[in-house]
CSV table of N, CA and C and ligand atoms in Angstrom, one decimal:
chain,number,residue,atom,x,y,z
A,1,UNK,N,0.7,-1.1,-0.1
A,1,UNK,CA,0.2,-0.2,-0.1
A,1,UNK,C,0.8,1.3,-0.3
A,2,UNK,N,0.2,2.3,-1.1
A,2,UNK,CA,1.1,3.3,-0.8
A,2,UNK,C,0.9,4.6,0.7
A,3,UNK,N,1.8,5.2,0.9
A,3,UNK,CA,1.7,6.0,2.1
A,3,UNK,C,1.8,7.1,1.9
A,4,UNK,N,1.2,7.8,1.5
A,4,UNK,CA,0.7,9.7,1.2
A,4,UNK,C,0.4,10.5,2.4
A,5,UNK,N,1.2,11.5,2.4
A,5,UNK,CA,0.8,12.3,3.5
A,5,UNK,C,0.5,13.9,2.8
A,6,UNK,N,-0.6,14.4,3.2
A,6,UNK,CA,-1.0,16.0,3.3
A,6,UNK,C,-0.3,16.7,4.0
A,7,UNK,N,0.8,17.5,3.7
A,7,UNK,CA,1.0,19.0,4.7
A,7,UNK,C,0.2,19.9,4.2
A,8,UNK,N,-0.5,20.4,5.2
A,8,UNK,CA,-0.6,22.0,5.0
A,8,UNK,C,-0.6,23.2,6.0
A,9,UNK,N,-0.1,24.3,5.5
A,9,UNK,CA,0.9,25.3,6.2
A,9,UNK,C,-0.2,26.3,6.9
A,10,UNK,N,0.4,27.4,7.2
A,10,UNK,CA,-0.5,28.4,8.2
A,10,UNK,C,-1.6,28.6,7.6
A,11,UNK,N,-2.5,28.7,8.4
A,11,UNK,CA,-3.9,29.1,8.0
A,11,UNK,C,-4.9,27.9,7.7
A,12,UNK,N,-4.3,27.2,7.2
A,12,UNK,CA,-5.1,26.5,6.5
A,12,UNK,C,-6.0,25.4,7.5
A,13,UNK,N,-5.7,25.5,9.0
A,13,UNK,CA,-6.4,24.7,9.9
A,13,UNK,C,-8.0,25.7,9.9
A,14,UNK,N,-7.9,27.0,9.0
A,14,UNK,CA,-9.3,27.9,9.0
A,14,UNK,C,-10.1,27.3,7.9
A,15,UNK,N,-10.1,26.7,7.2
A,15,UNK,CA,-10.6,26.3,5.6
A,15,UNK,C,-12.2,26.0,6.2
A,16,UNK,N,-13.0,26.2,5.4
A,16,UNK,CA,-14.0,26.5,5.7
A,16,UNK,C,-14.7,28.1,6.3
A,17,UNK,N,-13.8,28.4,7.2
A,17,UNK,CA,-14.1,29.8,7.6
A,17,UNK,C,-13.5,31.2,7.2
A,18,UNK,N,-12.3,30.8,6.6
A,18,UNK,CA,-11.4,31.6,5.9
A,18,UNK,C,-11.4,32.2,4.8
A,19,UNK,N,-11.8,33.2,4.8
A,19,UNK,CA,-11.9,34.1,3.2
A,19,UNK,C,-12.8,33.0,2.3
A,20,UNK,N,-13.9,32.6,2.9
A,20,UNK,CA,-14.6,31.5,1.9
A,20,UNK,C,-14.7,31.6,0.4
A,21,UNK,N,-14.9,33.1,0.0
A,21,UNK,CA,-14.7,33.4,-1.1
A,21,UNK,C,-13.7,32.9,-2.3
A,22,UNK,N,-12.3,32.7,-1.9
A,22,UNK,CA,-11.1,32.2,-2.1
A,22,UNK,C,-10.9,30.5,-1.9
A,23,UNK,N,-11.2,30.2,-0.6
A,23,UNK,CA,-10.8,29.0,-0.2
A,23,UNK,C,-12.0,28.0,-0.5
A,24,UNK,N,-13.5,28.6,-0.1
A,24,UNK,CA,-14.6,27.4,-0.1
A,24,UNK,C,-14.8,27.3,1.2
A,25,UNK,N,-16.2,26.7,1.3
A,25,UNK,CA,-16.8,26.4,2.8
A,25,UNK,C,-16.8,25.2,3.5
A,26,UNK,N,-15.9,24.3,3.1
A,26,UNK,CA,-16.0,23.4,3.5
A,26,UNK,C,-14.6,22.9,4.2
A,27,UNK,N,-14.3,22.5,5.5
A,27,UNK,CA,-13.3,22.1,6.3
A,27,UNK,C,-12.6,20.8,5.4
A,28,UNK,N,-11.2,21.4,6.1
A,28,UNK,CA,-10.3,20.3,5.2
A,28,UNK,C,-10.4,18.9,6.1
A,29,UNK,N,-11.1,18.7,7.0
A,29,UNK,CA,-11.2,17.7,7.8
A,29,UNK,C,-12.5,16.9,7.0
A,30,UNK,N,-13.2,17.7,6.9
A,30,UNK,CA,-14.6,17.0,6.3
A,30,UNK,C,-14.3,16.7,4.9
A,31,UNK,N,-13.3,17.4,3.9
A,31,UNK,CA,-12.7,17.1,2.7
A,31,UNK,C,-12.0,15.9,2.8
A,32,UNK,N,-11.4,15.9,3.7
A,32,UNK,CA,-10.4,14.4,3.9
A,32,UNK,C,-11.2,13.1,4.2
A,33,UNK,N,-12.4,13.3,4.6
A,33,UNK,CA,-13.4,11.8,5.0
A,33,UNK,C,-13.6,11.5,3.3
A,34,UNK,N,-14.0,12.6,2.6
A,34,UNK,CA,-13.8,12.1,1.3
A,34,UNK,C,-13.4,11.9,0.3
A,35,UNK,N,-12.0,12.2,0.6
A,35,UNK,CA,-11.0,11.9,-0.5
A,35,UNK,C,-10.2,10.2,0.0
A,36,UNK,N,-10.2,10.1,1.4
A,36,UNK,CA,-9.9,8.9,1.8
A,36,UNK,C,-10.6,7.7,1.1
A,37,UNK,N,-12.1,8.3,1.2
A,37,UNK,CA,-13.1,7.1,0.4
A,37,UNK,C,-12.9,6.9,-0.8
A,38,UNK,N,-12.1,7.8,-1.7
A,38,UNK,CA,-12.2,7.9,-3.0
A,38,UNK,C,-10.5,7.1,-3.5
A,39,UNK,N,-10.0,7.0,-2.5
A,39,UNK,CA,-8.5,6.6,-2.5
A,39,UNK,C,-8.3,5.0,-1.5
A,40,UNK,N,-9.1,4.2,-1.2
A,40,UNK,CA,-9.3,3.0,-0.6
A,40,UNK,C,-7.8,2.2,-0.9
A,41,UNK,N,-6.9,2.3,-1.8
A,41,UNK,CA,-5.6,1.7,-2.2
A,41,UNK,C,-4.4,2.5,-1.3
A,42,UNK,N,-4.6,3.8,-0.9
A,42,UNK,CA,-3.8,4.7,-0.7
A,42,UNK,C,-4.0,4.8,1.1
A,43,UNK,N,-3.0,5.0,2.1
A,43,UNK,CA,-2.8,5.4,3.3
A,43,UNK,C,-3.0,6.7,3.2
A,44,UNK,N,-3.9,7.7,3.6
A,44,UNK,CA,-3.3,9.0,3.2
A,44,UNK,C,-3.5,9.5,5.0
A,45,UNK,N,-2.5,10.1,5.2
A,45,UNK,CA,-2.2,10.9,6.4
A,45,UNK,C,-2.3,12.4,6.3
A,46,UNK,N,-2.3,13.4,7.5
A,46,UNK,CA,-2.8,14.8,7.2
A,46,UNK,C,-2.1,15.3,8.4
A,47,UNK,N,-1.0,16.3,8.1
A,47,UNK,CA,-0.4,17.2,8.9
A,47,UNK,C,-0.9,18.6,8.9
A,48,UNK,N,-0.8,19.2,9.9
A,48,UNK,CA,-1.2,21.0,9.6
A,48,UNK,C,-0.3,21.5,10.6
A,49,UNK,N,0.6,22.4,10.3
A,49,UNK,CA,1.2,23.5,11.4
A,49,UNK,C,1.0,25.0,10.9
A,50,UNK,N,1.2,25.7,11.8
A,50,UNK,CA,1.2,27.3,11.5
A,50,UNK,C,2.9,27.9,11.5
A,51,UNK,N,3.4,26.6,12.1
A,51,UNK,CA,5.0,27.4,12.3
A,51,UNK,C,5.9,26.3,11.3
A,52,UNK,N,6.5,27.4,10.8
A,52,UNK,CA,7.1,26.7,9.7
A,52,UNK,C,8.2,25.6,10.1
A,53,UNK,N,9.4,25.8,11.3
A,53,UNK,CA,9.7,24.7,11.9
A,53,UNK,C,9.2,23.5,11.9
A,54,UNK,N,8.1,23.5,12.3
A,54,UNK,CA,7.5,22.5,12.6
A,54,UNK,C,7.0,21.3,11.1
A,55,UNK,N,6.4,22.4,10.1
A,55,UNK,CA,6.6,21.9,8.7
A,55,UNK,C,7.9,21.2,8.3
A,56,UNK,N,9.0,22.0,8.5
A,56,UNK,CA,10.5,21.4,8.0
A,56,UNK,C,10.7,19.9,8.9
A,57,UNK,N,10.3,20.2,10.2
A,57,UNK,CA,10.2,18.6,10.9
A,57,UNK,C,9.8,17.6,10.3
A,58,UNK,N,8.4,17.8,9.9
A,58,UNK,CA,7.7,16.5,9.2
A,58,UNK,C,8.7,16.1,8.2
A,59,UNK,N,8.7,17.0,7.4
A,59,UNK,CA,9.2,16.6,5.8
A,59,UNK,C,10.1,15.8,6.2
A,60,UNK,N,11.2,16.3,7.4
A,60,UNK,CA,12.2,15.3,7.6
A,60,UNK,C,12.1,13.9,8.0
A,61,UNK,N,10.9,14.0,8.7
A,61,UNK,CA,10.6,12.9,9.6
A,61,UNK,C,9.9,11.8,8.2
A,62,UNK,N,8.8,12.2,7.7
A,62,UNK,CA,8.7,11.4,6.6
A,62,UNK,C,9.0,11.0,5.0
A,63,UNK,N,10.0,11.9,4.8
A,63,UNK,CA,10.8,11.9,3.8
A,63,UNK,C,11.4,10.8,3.1
A,64,UNK,N,11.9,10.0,4.0
A,64,UNK,CA,12.6,8.8,3.4
A,64,UNK,C,12.1,7.5,3.5
A,65,UNK,N,10.7,7.7,3.9
A,65,UNK,CA,9.8,6.2,4.2
A,65,UNK,C,8.5,6.4,3.8
A,66,UNK,N,7.9,7.4,3.2
A,66,UNK,CA,6.6,7.9,2.7
A,66,UNK,C,6.9,7.7,1.4
A,67,UNK,N,5.8,7.2,0.2
A,67,UNK,CA,5.9,7.5,-1.0
A,67,UNK,C,5.6,8.5,-2.0
A,68,UNK,N,4.8,9.7,-1.0
A,68,UNK,CA,4.5,10.8,-1.6
A,68,UNK,C,3.8,12.0,-0.5
A,69,UNK,N,4.5,13.0,-0.9
A,69,UNK,CA,4.4,14.2,0.1
A,69,UNK,C,3.5,14.8,-0.7
A,70,UNK,N,2.4,15.7,-0.2
A,70,UNK,CA,1.2,16.5,-1.3
A,70,UNK,C,1.7,17.9,0.0
A,71,UNK,N,2.1,18.9,-0.4
A,71,UNK,CA,2.5,20.3,0.5
A,71,UNK,C,1.5,21.3,-0.4
A,72,UNK,N,0.7,21.7,0.9
A,72,UNK,CA,0.7,23.2,0.6
A,72,UNK,C,1.3,24.1,1.6
A,73,UNK,N,2.5,24.8,1.4
A,73,UNK,CA,3.1,25.4,2.4
A,73,UNK,C,2.2,26.9,2.5
A,74,UNK,N,1.6,27.1,2.4
A,74,UNK,CA,0.4,28.6,1.9
A,74,UNK,C,1.4,29.5,1.8
A,75,UNK,N,1.2,30.4,3.1
A,75,UNK,CA,2.4,31.6,2.8
A,75,UNK,C,3.4,31.4,2.8
A,76,UNK,N,4.0,30.4,3.5
A,76,UNK,CA,5.4,29.7,3.2
A,76,UNK,C,6.2,29.6,2.0
A,77,UNK,N,5.2,28.7,1.3
A,77,UNK,CA,5.4,29.0,-0.2
A,77,UNK,C,6.2,30.0,-0.5
A,78,UNK,N,5.9,31.4,-0.4
A,78,UNK,CA,6.4,32.6,-1.0
A,78,UNK,C,7.8,33.5,0.0
A,79,UNK,N,7.7,32.8,1.0
A,79,UNK,CA,9.0,32.9,2.1
A,79,UNK,C,10.0,32.2,2.2
A,80,UNK,N,9.7,30.9,2.2
A,80,UNK,CA,10.6,29.8,2.9
A,80,UNK,C,11.7,29.3,2.4
A,81,UNK,N,12.9,29.7,2.4
A,81,UNK,CA,13.9,29.0,2.0
A,81,UNK,C,14.3,27.7,2.6
A,82,UNK,N,14.2,27.8,4.1
A,82,UNK,CA,13.8,26.6,5.0
A,82,UNK,C,13.2,25.4,4.4
A,83,UNK,N,12.0,25.7,3.9
A,83,UNK,CA,11.2,24.5,3.3
A,83,UNK,C,11.5,24.0,2.1
A,84,UNK,N,12.2,25.0,1.1
A,84,UNK,CA,12.6,24.8,0.0
A,84,UNK,C,13.6,23.4,0.2
A,85,UNK,N,15.0,23.9,0.6
A,85,UNK,CA,15.8,23.1,1.6
A,85,UNK,C,15.7,21.6,2.1
A,86,UNK,N,14.4,21.7,2.8
A,86,UNK,CA,13.9,20.6,3.3
A,86,UNK,C,13.8,19.8,2.5
A,87,UNK,N,12.9,20.4,1.4
A,87,UNK,CA,12.5,19.2,0.1
A,87,UNK,C,13.8,19.0,-0.9
A,88,UNK,N,14.4,19.4,-0.9
A,88,UNK,CA,15.7,19.2,-1.6
A,88,UNK,C,16.4,18.2,-0.9
A,89,UNK,N,16.3,17.8,0.6
A,89,UNK,CA,17.2,17.2,1.2
A,89,UNK,C,16.5,15.7,1.3
A,90,UNK,N,15.3,15.5,1.4
A,90,UNK,CA,14.6,14.4,1.5
A,90,UNK,C,14.5,13.8,0.3
A,91,UNK,N,13.9,12.4,0.1
A,91,UNK,CA,14.1,11.8,-1.1
A,91,UNK,C,12.4,11.4,-1.5
A,92,UNK,N,11.7,11.3,-0.7
A,92,UNK,CA,10.1,11.5,-1.3
A,92,UNK,C,9.8,12.8,-2.4
A,93,UNK,N,9.0,11.9,-3.2
A,93,UNK,CA,8.6,13.3,-4.3
A,93,UNK,C,7.5,14.0,-3.3
A,94,UNK,N,7.5,15.4,-3.8
A,94,UNK,CA,6.8,16.0,-3.4
A,94,UNK,C,5.7,17.1,-4.1
A,95,UNK,N,4.8,17.2,-4.5
A,95,UNK,CA,3.8,17.8,-4.9
A,95,UNK,C,3.2,18.9,-4.5
A,96,UNK,N,3.4,20.1,-4.7
A,96,UNK,CA,3.3,21.7,-4.5
A,96,UNK,C,1.6,21.8,-5.0
A,97,UNK,N,0.8,22.1,-4.1
A,97,UNK,CA,-0.6,22.3,-4.1
A,97,UNK,C,-1.0,23.3,-3.6
A,98,UNK,N,-2.1,24.2,-4.4
A,98,UNK,CA,-2.4,25.5,-3.8
A,98,UNK,C,-3.9,25.4,-4.3
A,99,UNK,N,-5.3,25.8,-3.5
A,99,UNK,CA,-6.4,25.8,-3.7
A,99,UNK,C,-6.7,27.0,-4.6
A,100,UNK,N,-6.4,28.3,-4.4
A,100,UNK,CA,-6.1,28.8,-5.4
A,100,UNK,C,-5.6,29.3,-6.3
A,101,UNK,N,-5.6,29.9,-7.4
A,101,UNK,CA,-4.5,29.7,-8.7
A,101,UNK,C,-3.8,31.3,-8.0
A,102,UNK,N,-2.5,31.0,-7.8
A,102,UNK,CA,-1.9,32.1,-7.3
A,102,UNK,C,-1.4,32.9,-8.2
A,103,UNK,N,-1.4,32.5,-9.5
A,103,UNK,CA,-0.9,33.4,-10.5
A,103,UNK,C,-2.3,34.6,-10.7
A,104,UNK,N,-3.4,34.6,-10.2
A,104,UNK,CA,-4.1,35.3,-10.8
A,104,UNK,C,-4.5,36.2,-9.6
A,105,UNK,N,-3.6,36.0,-8.8
A,105,UNK,CA,-3.8,37.0,-7.2
A,105,UNK,C,-2.7,38.0,-7.0
A,106,UNK,N,-2.4,38.4,-5.9
A,106,UNK,CA,-1.2,39.4,-6.1
A,106,UNK,C,-0.3,38.8,-6.3
A,107,UNK,N,0.6,40.2,-6.6
A,107,UNK,CA,1.8,39.7,-7.1
A,107,UNK,C,2.8,38.6,-6.3
A,108,UNK,N,2.7,39.3,-5.0
A,108,UNK,CA,3.4,38.5,-3.7
A,108,UNK,C,3.2,37.2,-4.0
A,109,UNK,N,2.3,36.4,-4.2
A,109,UNK,CA,2.1,35.2,-4.4
A,109,UNK,C,2.5,34.5,-5.5
A,110,UNK,N,3.1,35.5,-6.9
A,110,UNK,CA,3.1,34.8,-7.7
A,110,UNK,C,4.5,33.9,-7.8
A,111,UNK,N,5.6,34.5,-6.8
A,111,UNK,CA,6.6,33.8,-6.8
A,111,UNK,C,6.6,32.8,-5.5
A,112,UNK,N,7.2,31.3,-6.4
A,112,UNK,CA,7.1,30.3,-5.1
A,112,UNK,C,8.6,29.9,-5.1
A,113,UNK,N,8.9,29.9,-3.6
A,113,UNK,CA,10.3,29.6,-3.4
A,113,UNK,C,10.6,28.0,-3.4
A,114,UNK,N,9.7,27.3,-3.6
A,114,UNK,CA,9.5,25.9,-3.3
A,114,UNK,C,9.3,25.1,-4.6
A,115,UNK,N,8.9,25.6,-5.8
A,115,UNK,CA,8.6,25.2,-7.0
A,115,UNK,C,9.7,24.0,-7.6
A,116,UNK,N,10.7,25.0,-7.5
A,116,UNK,CA,12.2,24.1,-8.2
A,116,UNK,C,12.5,23.0,-7.6
A,117,UNK,N,11.9,22.9,-6.7
A,117,UNK,CA,12.3,21.7,-5.6
A,117,UNK,C,11.4,20.5,-5.9
A,118,UNK,N,10.1,20.8,-6.2
A,118,UNK,CA,9.3,19.8,-6.2
A,118,UNK,C,9.1,19.1,-7.6
A,119,UNK,N,8.0,17.7,-7.4
A,119,UNK,CA,8.1,17.1,-8.7
A,119,UNK,C,6.9,17.6,-9.9
A,120,UNK,N,5.8,18.2,-9.2
A,120,UNK,CA,4.8,19.0,-9.7
A,120,UNK,C,4.0,20.3,-8.9
A,121,UNK,N,3.4,20.8,-9.9
A,121,UNK,CA,2.4,21.9,-9.3
A,121,UNK,C,1.2,22.2,-9.5
A,122,UNK,N,0.4,21.8,-8.4
A,122,UNK,CA,-1.0,22.1,-9.2
A,122,UNK,C,-1.7,23.2,-8.3
A,123,UNK,N,-2.4,23.9,-8.8
A,123,UNK,CA,-3.2,25.4,-8.4
A,123,UNK,C,-4.4,25.9,-8.8
A,124,UNK,N,-5.4,26.2,-8.0
A,124,UNK,CA,-6.6,26.9,-8.6
A,124,UNK,C,-7.7,26.1,-9.0
A,125,UNK,N,-7.7,24.8,-8.6
A,125,UNK,CA,-8.8,23.7,-8.5
A,125,UNK,C,-9.6,23.7,-7.3
A,126,UNK,N,-9.4,24.8,-6.4
A,126,UNK,CA,-10.3,24.6,-5.0
A,126,UNK,C,-9.4,23.4,-4.1
A,127,UNK,N,-10.2,23.0,-3.2
A,127,UNK,CA,-9.7,21.8,-2.9
A,127,UNK,C,-9.6,20.4,-3.6
A,128,UNK,N,-10.2,20.2,-4.9
A,128,UNK,CA,-10.2,19.2,-5.4
A,128,UNK,C,-8.4,19.3,-6.1
A,129,UNK,N,-7.8,20.5,-6.0
A,129,UNK,CA,-6.2,20.2,-6.1
A,129,UNK,C,-5.5,19.4,-5.5
A,130,UNK,N,-5.7,18.6,-4.6
A,130,UNK,CA,-5.5,17.9,-3.2
A,130,UNK,C,-5.8,16.4,-4.3
A,131,UNK,N,-7.1,16.2,-4.7
A,131,UNK,CA,-7.7,14.9,-5.2
A,131,UNK,C,-6.6,14.9,-6.4
A,132,UNK,N,-6.4,16.1,-7.3
A,132,UNK,CA,-5.6,16.0,-8.4
A,132,UNK,C,-4.1,15.2,-8.4
A,133,UNK,N,-3.6,15.9,-7.1
A,133,UNK,CA,-2.4,15.6,-6.8
A,133,UNK,C,-2.3,13.6,-6.0
A,134,UNK,N,-3.2,13.6,-5.6
A,134,UNK,CA,-3.1,11.9,-5.3
A,134,UNK,C,-3.0,11.2,-6.9
A,135,UNK,N,-4.2,11.6,-7.6
A,135,UNK,CA,-4.0,11.1,-9.1
A,135,UNK,C,-2.5,11.1,-9.6
A,136,UNK,N,-2.1,11.9,-9.5
A,136,UNK,CA,-0.4,12.1,-10.0
A,136,UNK,C,0.1,10.5,-9.5
A,137,UNK,N,0.1,10.2,-8.2
A,137,UNK,CA,1.1,9.3,-7.5
A,137,UNK,C,0.1,7.9,-8.3
A,138,UNK,N,-0.9,7.7,-8.4
A,138,UNK,CA,-1.8,6.9,-9.1
A,138,UNK,C,-1.4,6.0,-10.3
A,139,UNK,N,-0.6,7.1,-11.3
A,139,UNK,CA,0.2,6.8,-13.0
A,139,UNK,C,1.2,5.4,-12.2
A,140,UNK,N,1.7,5.3,-11.2
A,140,UNK,CA,2.8,4.2,-10.5
A,140,UNK,C,2.2,2.8,-10.6
A,141,UNK,N,0.6,3.0,-10.4
A,141,UNK,CA,0.1,1.8,-9.8
A,141,UNK,C,0.3,0.5,-10.8
B,1,DQA,C1,-2.6,29.2,-0.6
B,1,DQA,C2,-2.0,30.1,-1.2
B,1,DQA,C3,-1.3,30.9,-0.8
B,1,DQA,O1,-0.9,32.2,-1.5
B,1,DQA,C4,-2.0,31.6,0.5
B,1,DQA,O2,-0.7,32.5,1.7
B,1,DQA,C5,-2.2,30.5,1.1
B,1,DQA,C6,-3.3,29.4,0.6
B,1,DQA,C7,-3.3,28.3,-1.7
B,1,DQA,O3,-3.9,27.2,-1.2
B,1,DQA,O4,-4.5,28.7,-2.4
B,1,DQA,O5,-2.4,30.4,2.6
B,1,DQA,O6,-1.7,28.3,-0.8
């Protein structure tokens, strides 16, 4: 069985309540229940933190044993050399995900410091972006 972890960064614990016109009105916990049902062949773990160092710790912890990492680093996408370096340091492939289309938003969001170190980027499909990322791991099944 493939084990995948979804790692969500700062403020994504507020999905469903936060800026619903951009991020939707479904909490991630509720979405995750449905996502897991769609992929019974995968073990899908979930971790969320508002703290940069904790995200780095989690990447290091899972990055040599899991089959795939789906990372929405949220605001740290645009600022964190530390998370970018952690992605380079580990072996597990990372897919970068964003709920919104970061390229249609403010200019500060157009730059991702992590994109050059990931296997691929999916953004702009709402919560479905996570589903599409999992699909990218099914191609090796
Ligand atoms: C986000 C986009 C980021 O710019 C923002 O800081 C987030 C969420 C997204 O999923 O669309 O918190 O990563």
